[in-house]
PDB file of C-alpha atoms and ligand atoms in Angstrom:
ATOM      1  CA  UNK A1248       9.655  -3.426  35.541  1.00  0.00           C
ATOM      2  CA  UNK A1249       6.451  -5.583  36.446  1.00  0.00           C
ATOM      3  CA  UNK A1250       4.778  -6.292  33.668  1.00  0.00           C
ATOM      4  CA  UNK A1251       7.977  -6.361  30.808  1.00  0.00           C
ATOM      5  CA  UNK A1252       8.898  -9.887  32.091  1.00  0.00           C
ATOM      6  CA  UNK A1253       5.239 -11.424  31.476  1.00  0.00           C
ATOM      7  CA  UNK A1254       4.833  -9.696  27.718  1.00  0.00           C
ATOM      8  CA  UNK A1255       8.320 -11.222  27.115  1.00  0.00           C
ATOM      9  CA  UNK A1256       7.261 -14.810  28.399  1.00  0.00           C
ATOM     10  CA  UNK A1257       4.010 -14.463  26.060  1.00  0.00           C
ATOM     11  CA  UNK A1258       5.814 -13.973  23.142  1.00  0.00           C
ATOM     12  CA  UNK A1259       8.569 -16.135  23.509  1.00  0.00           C
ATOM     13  CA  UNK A1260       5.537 -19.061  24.026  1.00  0.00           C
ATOM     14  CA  UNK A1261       4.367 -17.516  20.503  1.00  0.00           C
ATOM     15  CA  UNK A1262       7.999 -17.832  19.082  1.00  0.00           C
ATOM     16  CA  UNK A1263       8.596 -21.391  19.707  1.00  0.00           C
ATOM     17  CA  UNK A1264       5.310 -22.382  18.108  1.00  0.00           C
ATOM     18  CA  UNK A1265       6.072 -20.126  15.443  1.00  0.00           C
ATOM     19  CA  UNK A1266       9.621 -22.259  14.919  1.00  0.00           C
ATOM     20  CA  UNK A1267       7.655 -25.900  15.198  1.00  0.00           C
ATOM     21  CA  UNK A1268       5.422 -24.239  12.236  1.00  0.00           C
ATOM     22  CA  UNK A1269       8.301 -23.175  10.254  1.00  0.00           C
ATOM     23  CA  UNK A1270       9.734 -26.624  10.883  1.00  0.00           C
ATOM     24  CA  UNK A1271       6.833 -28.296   9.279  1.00  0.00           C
ATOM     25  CA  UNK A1272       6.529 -25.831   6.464  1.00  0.00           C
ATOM     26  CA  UNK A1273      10.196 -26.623   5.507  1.00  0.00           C
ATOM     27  CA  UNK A1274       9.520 -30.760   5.962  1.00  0.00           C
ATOM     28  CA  UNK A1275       7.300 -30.306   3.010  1.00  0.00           C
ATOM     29  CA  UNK A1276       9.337 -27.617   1.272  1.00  0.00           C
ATOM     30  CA  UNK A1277       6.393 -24.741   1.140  1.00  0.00           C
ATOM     31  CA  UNK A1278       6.999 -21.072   1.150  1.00  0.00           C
ATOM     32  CA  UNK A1279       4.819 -19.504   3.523  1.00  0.00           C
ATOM     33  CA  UNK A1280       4.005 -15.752   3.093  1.00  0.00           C
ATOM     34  CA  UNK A1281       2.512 -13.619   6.296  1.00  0.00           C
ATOM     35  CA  UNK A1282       0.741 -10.993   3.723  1.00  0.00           C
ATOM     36  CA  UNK A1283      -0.109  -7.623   6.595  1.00  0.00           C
ATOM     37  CA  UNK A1284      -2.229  -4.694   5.454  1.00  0.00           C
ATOM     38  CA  UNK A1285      -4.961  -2.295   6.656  1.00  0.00           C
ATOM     39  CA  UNK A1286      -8.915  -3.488   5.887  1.00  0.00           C
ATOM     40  CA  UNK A1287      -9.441  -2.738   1.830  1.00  0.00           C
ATOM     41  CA  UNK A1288      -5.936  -2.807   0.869  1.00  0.00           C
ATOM     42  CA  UNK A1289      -6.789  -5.963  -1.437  1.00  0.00           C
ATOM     43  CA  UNK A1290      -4.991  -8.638  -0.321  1.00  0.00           C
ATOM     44  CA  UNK A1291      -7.928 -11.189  -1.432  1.00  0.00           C
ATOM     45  CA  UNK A1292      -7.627  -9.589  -4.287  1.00  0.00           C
ATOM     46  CA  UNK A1293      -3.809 -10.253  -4.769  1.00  0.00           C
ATOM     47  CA  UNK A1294      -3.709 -13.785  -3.509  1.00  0.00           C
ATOM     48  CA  UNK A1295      -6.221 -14.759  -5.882  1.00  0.00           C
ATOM     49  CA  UNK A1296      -4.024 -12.182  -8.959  1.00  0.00           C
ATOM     50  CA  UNK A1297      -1.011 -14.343  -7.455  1.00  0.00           C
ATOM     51  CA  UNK A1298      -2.992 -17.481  -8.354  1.00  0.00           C
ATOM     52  CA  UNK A1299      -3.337 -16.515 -11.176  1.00  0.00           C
ATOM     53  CA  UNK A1300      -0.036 -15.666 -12.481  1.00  0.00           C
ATOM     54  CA  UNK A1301       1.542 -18.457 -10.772  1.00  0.00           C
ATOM     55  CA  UNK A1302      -0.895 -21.316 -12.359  1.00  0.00           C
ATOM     56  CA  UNK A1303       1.353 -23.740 -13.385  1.00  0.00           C
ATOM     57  CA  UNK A1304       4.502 -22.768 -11.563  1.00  0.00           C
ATOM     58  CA  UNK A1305       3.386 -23.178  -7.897  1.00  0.00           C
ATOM     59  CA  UNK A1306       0.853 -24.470  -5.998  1.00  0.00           C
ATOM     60  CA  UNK A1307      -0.597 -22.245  -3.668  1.00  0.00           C
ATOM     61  CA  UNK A1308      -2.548 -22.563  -0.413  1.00  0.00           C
ATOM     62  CA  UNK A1309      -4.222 -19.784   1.228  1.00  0.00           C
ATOM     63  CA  UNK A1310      -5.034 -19.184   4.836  1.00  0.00           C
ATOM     64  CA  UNK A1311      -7.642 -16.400   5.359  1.00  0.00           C
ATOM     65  CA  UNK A1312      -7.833 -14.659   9.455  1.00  0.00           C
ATOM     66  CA  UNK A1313     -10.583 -12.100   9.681  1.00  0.00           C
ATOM     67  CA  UNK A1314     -12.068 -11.446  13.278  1.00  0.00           C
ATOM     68  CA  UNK A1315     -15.531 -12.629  11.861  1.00  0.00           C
ATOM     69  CA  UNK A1316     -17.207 -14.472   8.124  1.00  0.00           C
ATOM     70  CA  UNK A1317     -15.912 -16.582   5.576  1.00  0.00           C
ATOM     71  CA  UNK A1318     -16.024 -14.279   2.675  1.00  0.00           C
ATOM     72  CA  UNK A1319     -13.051 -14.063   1.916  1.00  0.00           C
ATOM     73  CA  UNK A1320     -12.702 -17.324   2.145  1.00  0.00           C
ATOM     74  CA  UNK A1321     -15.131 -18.337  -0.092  1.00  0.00           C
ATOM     75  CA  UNK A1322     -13.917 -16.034  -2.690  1.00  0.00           C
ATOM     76  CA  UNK A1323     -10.276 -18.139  -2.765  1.00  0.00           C
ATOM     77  CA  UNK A1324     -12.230 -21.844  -2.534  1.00  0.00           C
ATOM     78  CA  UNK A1325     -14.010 -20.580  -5.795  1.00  0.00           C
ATOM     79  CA  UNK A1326     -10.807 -20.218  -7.504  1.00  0.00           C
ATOM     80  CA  UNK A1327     -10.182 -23.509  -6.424  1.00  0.00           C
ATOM     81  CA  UNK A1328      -7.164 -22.937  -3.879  1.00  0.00           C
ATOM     82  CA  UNK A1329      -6.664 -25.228  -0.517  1.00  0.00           C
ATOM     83  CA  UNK A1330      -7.879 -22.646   1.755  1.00  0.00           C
ATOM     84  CA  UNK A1331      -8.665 -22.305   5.689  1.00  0.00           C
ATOM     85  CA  UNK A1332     -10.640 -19.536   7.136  1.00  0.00           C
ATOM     86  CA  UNK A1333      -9.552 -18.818  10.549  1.00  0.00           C
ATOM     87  CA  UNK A1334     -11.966 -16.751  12.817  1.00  0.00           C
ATOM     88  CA  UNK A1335     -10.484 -14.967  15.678  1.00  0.00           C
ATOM     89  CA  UNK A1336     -13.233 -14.028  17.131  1.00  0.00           C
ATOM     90  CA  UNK A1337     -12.908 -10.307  17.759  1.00  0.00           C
ATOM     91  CA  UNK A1338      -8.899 -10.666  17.841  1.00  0.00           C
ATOM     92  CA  UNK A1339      -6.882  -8.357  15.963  1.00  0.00           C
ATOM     93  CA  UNK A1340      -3.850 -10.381  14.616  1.00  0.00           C
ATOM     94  CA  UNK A1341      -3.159 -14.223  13.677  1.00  0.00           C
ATOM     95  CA  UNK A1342      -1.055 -15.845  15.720  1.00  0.00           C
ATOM     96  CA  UNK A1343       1.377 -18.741  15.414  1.00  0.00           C
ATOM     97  CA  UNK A1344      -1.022 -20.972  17.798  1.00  0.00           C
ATOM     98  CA  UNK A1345      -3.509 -19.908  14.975  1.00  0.00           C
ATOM     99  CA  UNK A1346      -1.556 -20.969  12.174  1.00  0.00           C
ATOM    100  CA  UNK A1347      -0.576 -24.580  13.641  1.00  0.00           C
ATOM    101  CA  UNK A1348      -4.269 -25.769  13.961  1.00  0.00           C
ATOM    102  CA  UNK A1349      -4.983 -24.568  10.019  1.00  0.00           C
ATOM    103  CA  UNK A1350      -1.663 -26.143   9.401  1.00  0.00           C
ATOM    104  CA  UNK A1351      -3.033 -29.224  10.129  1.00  0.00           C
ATOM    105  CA  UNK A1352      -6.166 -28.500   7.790  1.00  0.00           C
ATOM    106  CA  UNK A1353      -4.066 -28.025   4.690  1.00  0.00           C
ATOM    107  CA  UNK A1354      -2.468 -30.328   1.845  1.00  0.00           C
ATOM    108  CA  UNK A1355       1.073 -29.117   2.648  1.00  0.00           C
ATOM    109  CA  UNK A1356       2.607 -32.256   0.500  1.00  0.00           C
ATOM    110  CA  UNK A1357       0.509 -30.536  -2.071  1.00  0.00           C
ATOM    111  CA  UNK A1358       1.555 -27.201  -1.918  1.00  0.00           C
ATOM    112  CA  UNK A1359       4.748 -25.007  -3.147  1.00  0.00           C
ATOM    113  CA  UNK A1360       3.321 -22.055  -1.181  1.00  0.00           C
ATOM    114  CA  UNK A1361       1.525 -20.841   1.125  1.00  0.00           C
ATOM    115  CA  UNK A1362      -0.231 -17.418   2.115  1.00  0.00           C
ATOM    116  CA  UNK A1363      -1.499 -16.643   5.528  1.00  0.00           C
ATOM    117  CA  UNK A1364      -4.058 -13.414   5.011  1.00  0.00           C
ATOM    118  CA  UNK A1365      -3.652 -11.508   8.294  1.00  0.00           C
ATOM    119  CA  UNK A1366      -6.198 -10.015  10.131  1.00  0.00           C
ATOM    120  CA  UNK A1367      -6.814  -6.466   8.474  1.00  0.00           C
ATOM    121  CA  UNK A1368      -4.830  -4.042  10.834  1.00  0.00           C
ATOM    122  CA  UNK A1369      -1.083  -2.339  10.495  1.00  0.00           C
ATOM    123  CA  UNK A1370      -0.244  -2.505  14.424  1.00  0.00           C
ATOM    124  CA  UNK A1371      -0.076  -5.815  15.811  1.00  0.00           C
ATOM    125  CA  UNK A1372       0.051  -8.362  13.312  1.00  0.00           C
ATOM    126  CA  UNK A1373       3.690  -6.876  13.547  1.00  0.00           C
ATOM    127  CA  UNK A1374       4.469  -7.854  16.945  1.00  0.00           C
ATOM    128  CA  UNK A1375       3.563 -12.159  16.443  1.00  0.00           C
ATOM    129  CA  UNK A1376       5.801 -14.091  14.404  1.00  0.00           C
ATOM    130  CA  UNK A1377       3.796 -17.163  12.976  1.00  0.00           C
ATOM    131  CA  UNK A1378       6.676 -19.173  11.148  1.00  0.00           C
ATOM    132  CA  UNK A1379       6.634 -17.849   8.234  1.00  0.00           C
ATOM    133  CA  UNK A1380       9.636 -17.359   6.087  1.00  0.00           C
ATOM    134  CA  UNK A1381       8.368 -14.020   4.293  1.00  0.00           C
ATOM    135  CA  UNK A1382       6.476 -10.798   5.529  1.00  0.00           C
ATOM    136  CA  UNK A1383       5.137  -8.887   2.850  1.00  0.00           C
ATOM    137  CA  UNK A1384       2.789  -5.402   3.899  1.00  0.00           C
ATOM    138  CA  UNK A1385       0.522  -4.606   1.521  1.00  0.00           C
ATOM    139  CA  UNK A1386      -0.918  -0.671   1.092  1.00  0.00           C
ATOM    140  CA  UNK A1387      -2.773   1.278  -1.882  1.00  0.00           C
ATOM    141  CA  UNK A1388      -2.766   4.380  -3.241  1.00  0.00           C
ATOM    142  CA  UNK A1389      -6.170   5.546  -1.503  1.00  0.00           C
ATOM    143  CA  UNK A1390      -4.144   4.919   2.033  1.00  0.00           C
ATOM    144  CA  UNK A1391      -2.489   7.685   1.242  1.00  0.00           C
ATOM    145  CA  UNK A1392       1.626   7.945   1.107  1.00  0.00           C
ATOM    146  CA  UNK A1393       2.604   8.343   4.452  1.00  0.00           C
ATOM    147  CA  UNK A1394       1.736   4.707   5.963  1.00  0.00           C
ATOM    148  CA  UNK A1395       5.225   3.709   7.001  1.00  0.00           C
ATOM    149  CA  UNK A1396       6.023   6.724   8.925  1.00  0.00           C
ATOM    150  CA  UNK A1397       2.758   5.903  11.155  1.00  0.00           C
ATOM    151  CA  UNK A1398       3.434   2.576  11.254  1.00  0.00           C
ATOM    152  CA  UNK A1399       6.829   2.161  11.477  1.00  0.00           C
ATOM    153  CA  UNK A1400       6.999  -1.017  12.809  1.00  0.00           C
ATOM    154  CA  UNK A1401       5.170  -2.913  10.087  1.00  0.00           C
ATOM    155  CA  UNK A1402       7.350  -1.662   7.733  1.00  0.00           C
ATOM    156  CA  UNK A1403      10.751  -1.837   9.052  1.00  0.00           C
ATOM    157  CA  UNK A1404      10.241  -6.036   9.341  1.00  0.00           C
ATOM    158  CA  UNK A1405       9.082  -6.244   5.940  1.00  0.00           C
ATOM    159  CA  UNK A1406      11.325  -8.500   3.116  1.00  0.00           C
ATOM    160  CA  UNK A1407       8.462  -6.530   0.841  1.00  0.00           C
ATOM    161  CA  UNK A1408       6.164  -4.072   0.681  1.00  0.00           C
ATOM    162  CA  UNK A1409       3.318  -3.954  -2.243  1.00  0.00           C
ATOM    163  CA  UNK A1410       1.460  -1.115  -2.994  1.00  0.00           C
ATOM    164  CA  UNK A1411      -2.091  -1.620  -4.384  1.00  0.00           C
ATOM    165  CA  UNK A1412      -4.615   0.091  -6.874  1.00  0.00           C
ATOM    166  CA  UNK A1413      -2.160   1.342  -9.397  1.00  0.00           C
ATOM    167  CA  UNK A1414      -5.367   2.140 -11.299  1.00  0.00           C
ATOM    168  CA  UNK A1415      -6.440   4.383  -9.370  1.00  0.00           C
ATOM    169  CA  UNK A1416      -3.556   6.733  -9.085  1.00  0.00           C
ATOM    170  CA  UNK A1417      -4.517   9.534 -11.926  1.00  0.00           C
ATOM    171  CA  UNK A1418      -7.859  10.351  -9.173  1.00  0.00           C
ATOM    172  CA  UNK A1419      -5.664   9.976  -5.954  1.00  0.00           C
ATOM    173  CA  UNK A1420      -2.696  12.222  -4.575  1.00  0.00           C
ATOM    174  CA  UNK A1421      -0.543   9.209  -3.402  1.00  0.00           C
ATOM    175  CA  UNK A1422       3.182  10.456  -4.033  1.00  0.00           C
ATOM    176  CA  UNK A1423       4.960   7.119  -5.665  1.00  0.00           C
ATOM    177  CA  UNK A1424       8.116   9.050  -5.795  1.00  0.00           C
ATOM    178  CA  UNK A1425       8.035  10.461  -2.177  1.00  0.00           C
ATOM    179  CA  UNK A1426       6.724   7.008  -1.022  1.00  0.00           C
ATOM    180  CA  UNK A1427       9.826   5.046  -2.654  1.00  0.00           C
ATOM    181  CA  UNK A1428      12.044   7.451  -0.800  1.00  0.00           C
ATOM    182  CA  UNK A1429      10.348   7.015   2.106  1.00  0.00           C
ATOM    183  CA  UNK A1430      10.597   3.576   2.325  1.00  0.00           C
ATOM    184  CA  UNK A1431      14.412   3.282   0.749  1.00  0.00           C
ATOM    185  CA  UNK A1432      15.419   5.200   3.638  1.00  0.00           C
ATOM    186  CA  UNK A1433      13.723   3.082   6.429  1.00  0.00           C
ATOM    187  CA  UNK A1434      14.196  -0.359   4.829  1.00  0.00           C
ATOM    188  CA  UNK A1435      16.271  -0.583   2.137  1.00  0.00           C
ATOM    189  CA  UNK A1436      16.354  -4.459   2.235  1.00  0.00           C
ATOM    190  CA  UNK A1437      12.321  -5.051   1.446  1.00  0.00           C
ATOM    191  CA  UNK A1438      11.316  -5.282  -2.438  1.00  0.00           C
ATOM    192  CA  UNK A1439       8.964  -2.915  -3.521  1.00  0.00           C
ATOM    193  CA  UNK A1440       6.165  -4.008  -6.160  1.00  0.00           C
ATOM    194  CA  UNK A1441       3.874  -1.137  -7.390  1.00  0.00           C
ATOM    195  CA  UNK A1442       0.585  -3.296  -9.093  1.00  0.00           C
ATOM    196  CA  UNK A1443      -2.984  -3.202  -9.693  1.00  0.00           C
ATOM    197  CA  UNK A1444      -5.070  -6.207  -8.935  1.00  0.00           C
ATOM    198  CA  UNK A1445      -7.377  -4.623 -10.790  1.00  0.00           C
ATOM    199  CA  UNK A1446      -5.923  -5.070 -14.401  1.00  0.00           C
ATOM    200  CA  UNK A1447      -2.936  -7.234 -13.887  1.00  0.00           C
ATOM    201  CA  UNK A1448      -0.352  -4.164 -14.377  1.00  0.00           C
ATOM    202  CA  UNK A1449       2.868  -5.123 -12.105  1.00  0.00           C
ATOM    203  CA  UNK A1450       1.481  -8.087 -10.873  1.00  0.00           C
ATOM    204  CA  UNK A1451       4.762 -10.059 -12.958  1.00  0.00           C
ATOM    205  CA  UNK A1452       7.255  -8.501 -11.192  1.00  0.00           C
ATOM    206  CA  UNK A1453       5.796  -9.755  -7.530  1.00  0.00           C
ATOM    207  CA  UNK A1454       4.967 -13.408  -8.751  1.00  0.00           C
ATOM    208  CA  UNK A1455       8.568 -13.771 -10.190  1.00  0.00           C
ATOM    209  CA  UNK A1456       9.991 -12.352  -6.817  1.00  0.00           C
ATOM    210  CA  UNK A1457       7.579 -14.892  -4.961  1.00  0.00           C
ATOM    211  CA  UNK A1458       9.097 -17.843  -7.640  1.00  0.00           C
ATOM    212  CA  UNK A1459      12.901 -16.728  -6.930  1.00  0.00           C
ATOM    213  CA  UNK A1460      12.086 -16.513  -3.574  1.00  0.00           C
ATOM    214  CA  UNK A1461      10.752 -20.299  -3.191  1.00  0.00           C
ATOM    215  CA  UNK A1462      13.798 -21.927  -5.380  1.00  0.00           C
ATOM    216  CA  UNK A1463      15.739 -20.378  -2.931  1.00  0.00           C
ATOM    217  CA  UNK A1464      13.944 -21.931   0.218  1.00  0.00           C
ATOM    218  CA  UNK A1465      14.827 -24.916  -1.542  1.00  0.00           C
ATOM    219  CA  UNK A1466      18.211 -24.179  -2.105  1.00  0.00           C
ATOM    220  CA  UNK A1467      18.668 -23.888   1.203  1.00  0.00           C
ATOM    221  CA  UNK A1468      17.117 -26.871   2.698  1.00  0.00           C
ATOM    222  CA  UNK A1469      18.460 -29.229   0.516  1.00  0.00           C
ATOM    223  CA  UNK A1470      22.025 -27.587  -0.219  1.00  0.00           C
TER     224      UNK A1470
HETATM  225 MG1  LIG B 996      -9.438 -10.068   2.656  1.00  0.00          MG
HETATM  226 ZN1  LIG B 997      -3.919  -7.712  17.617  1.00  0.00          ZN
END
């Protein structure tokens, strides 16, 4: 009974910050994604697919969290995307204190949407809320099929879930079927995409999600 008030106290600290960020992200009308997944899942690789396919339509800023580097980083700046790298510095999850100072480091009057890049991990990214207005987990095929059921948590908050590396499934003994069951049964509200960011296949059906998903932040703040 000691120590449950002080983890409470922590993250209610963590959830108002999280509401002044999602306060400013509405001022200036910008989606903002909190995109979870293990280390390798690819979700460089689909914010900078996303890019891509949304060129045009809406204009995306990227925030990248890795304990340590700026590769990642780097790799969205050369696609030309608004991007902030935070480092945490050995910490295993962004959190919404995080997100304010980059916040304040991006072109929000600029931007339709945004995507915050987690720190690669599947346990406690789930537990701080940052402000965004969508959580999306990302897996892949070579993670093998039975993700949500070890990390339940992760998945059960989702509003989607994207699974990776399509491409790869003829060499891989990911179940899709058994996997879509799966995750039916523990979260039947969260869209499922099924995509390679390796050769484009599926990536449509996510970025037209992500576009319905923005005109209807907008619906709602200006009714
Ligand atoms: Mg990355
Ligand atoms: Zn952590």
């Amino acid at each position: 009974m000691r120590t449950i008030p002080v983890i409470q106290e922590i993250l209610s600290a963590n959830d108002e910050l999280a509401q002044e960020n999602r306060e400013r992200l509405n001022r200036a009308g910008v989606l903002a994604v909190n995109l979870m997944s293990a280390p390798g899942a690819g979700k460089t690789s689909l914010i900078l697919r996303t890019a891509q396919a949304l060129r045009g339509q809406l204009r995306l800023g990227v925030v990248e969290g890795d304990v340590a580097s700026q590769v990642d980083a780097d790799r969205v700046a050369a696609a030309g995307l608004p991007v902030v790298q935070i480092n945490t510095g050995g910490g295993c999850h962004l959190d919404a204190n995080m997100l304010r100072a980059a916040l304040g480091r991006l072109p929000l009057e600029q931007m339709d949407l945004l995507i915050v890049e987690n720190v690669g991990n599947l346990i406690c990214p789930a537990s701080f809320r940052l402000g965004e207005h969508l959580r999306v987990v990302l897996t892949s095929l070579a993670e093998g099929d039975d993700k949500p059921q070890k990390y339940p948590d992760l998945f059960l908050q989702a509003d989607a879930i994207v699974v990776n590396k399509l491409d790869l499934e003829a060499y891989l003994d990911f179940d899709r079927q058994r996997f879509r069951k799966l995750v039916q049964a523990m979260n039947p509200h969260a869209a499922l995409f099924e995509l390679s960011c390796r050769n484009g296949e599926g990536v449509e059906a996510w970025t037209t999600w992500l576009y319905q998903q923005r005109q209807a932040l907008l619906a709602r703040l200006n009714p």
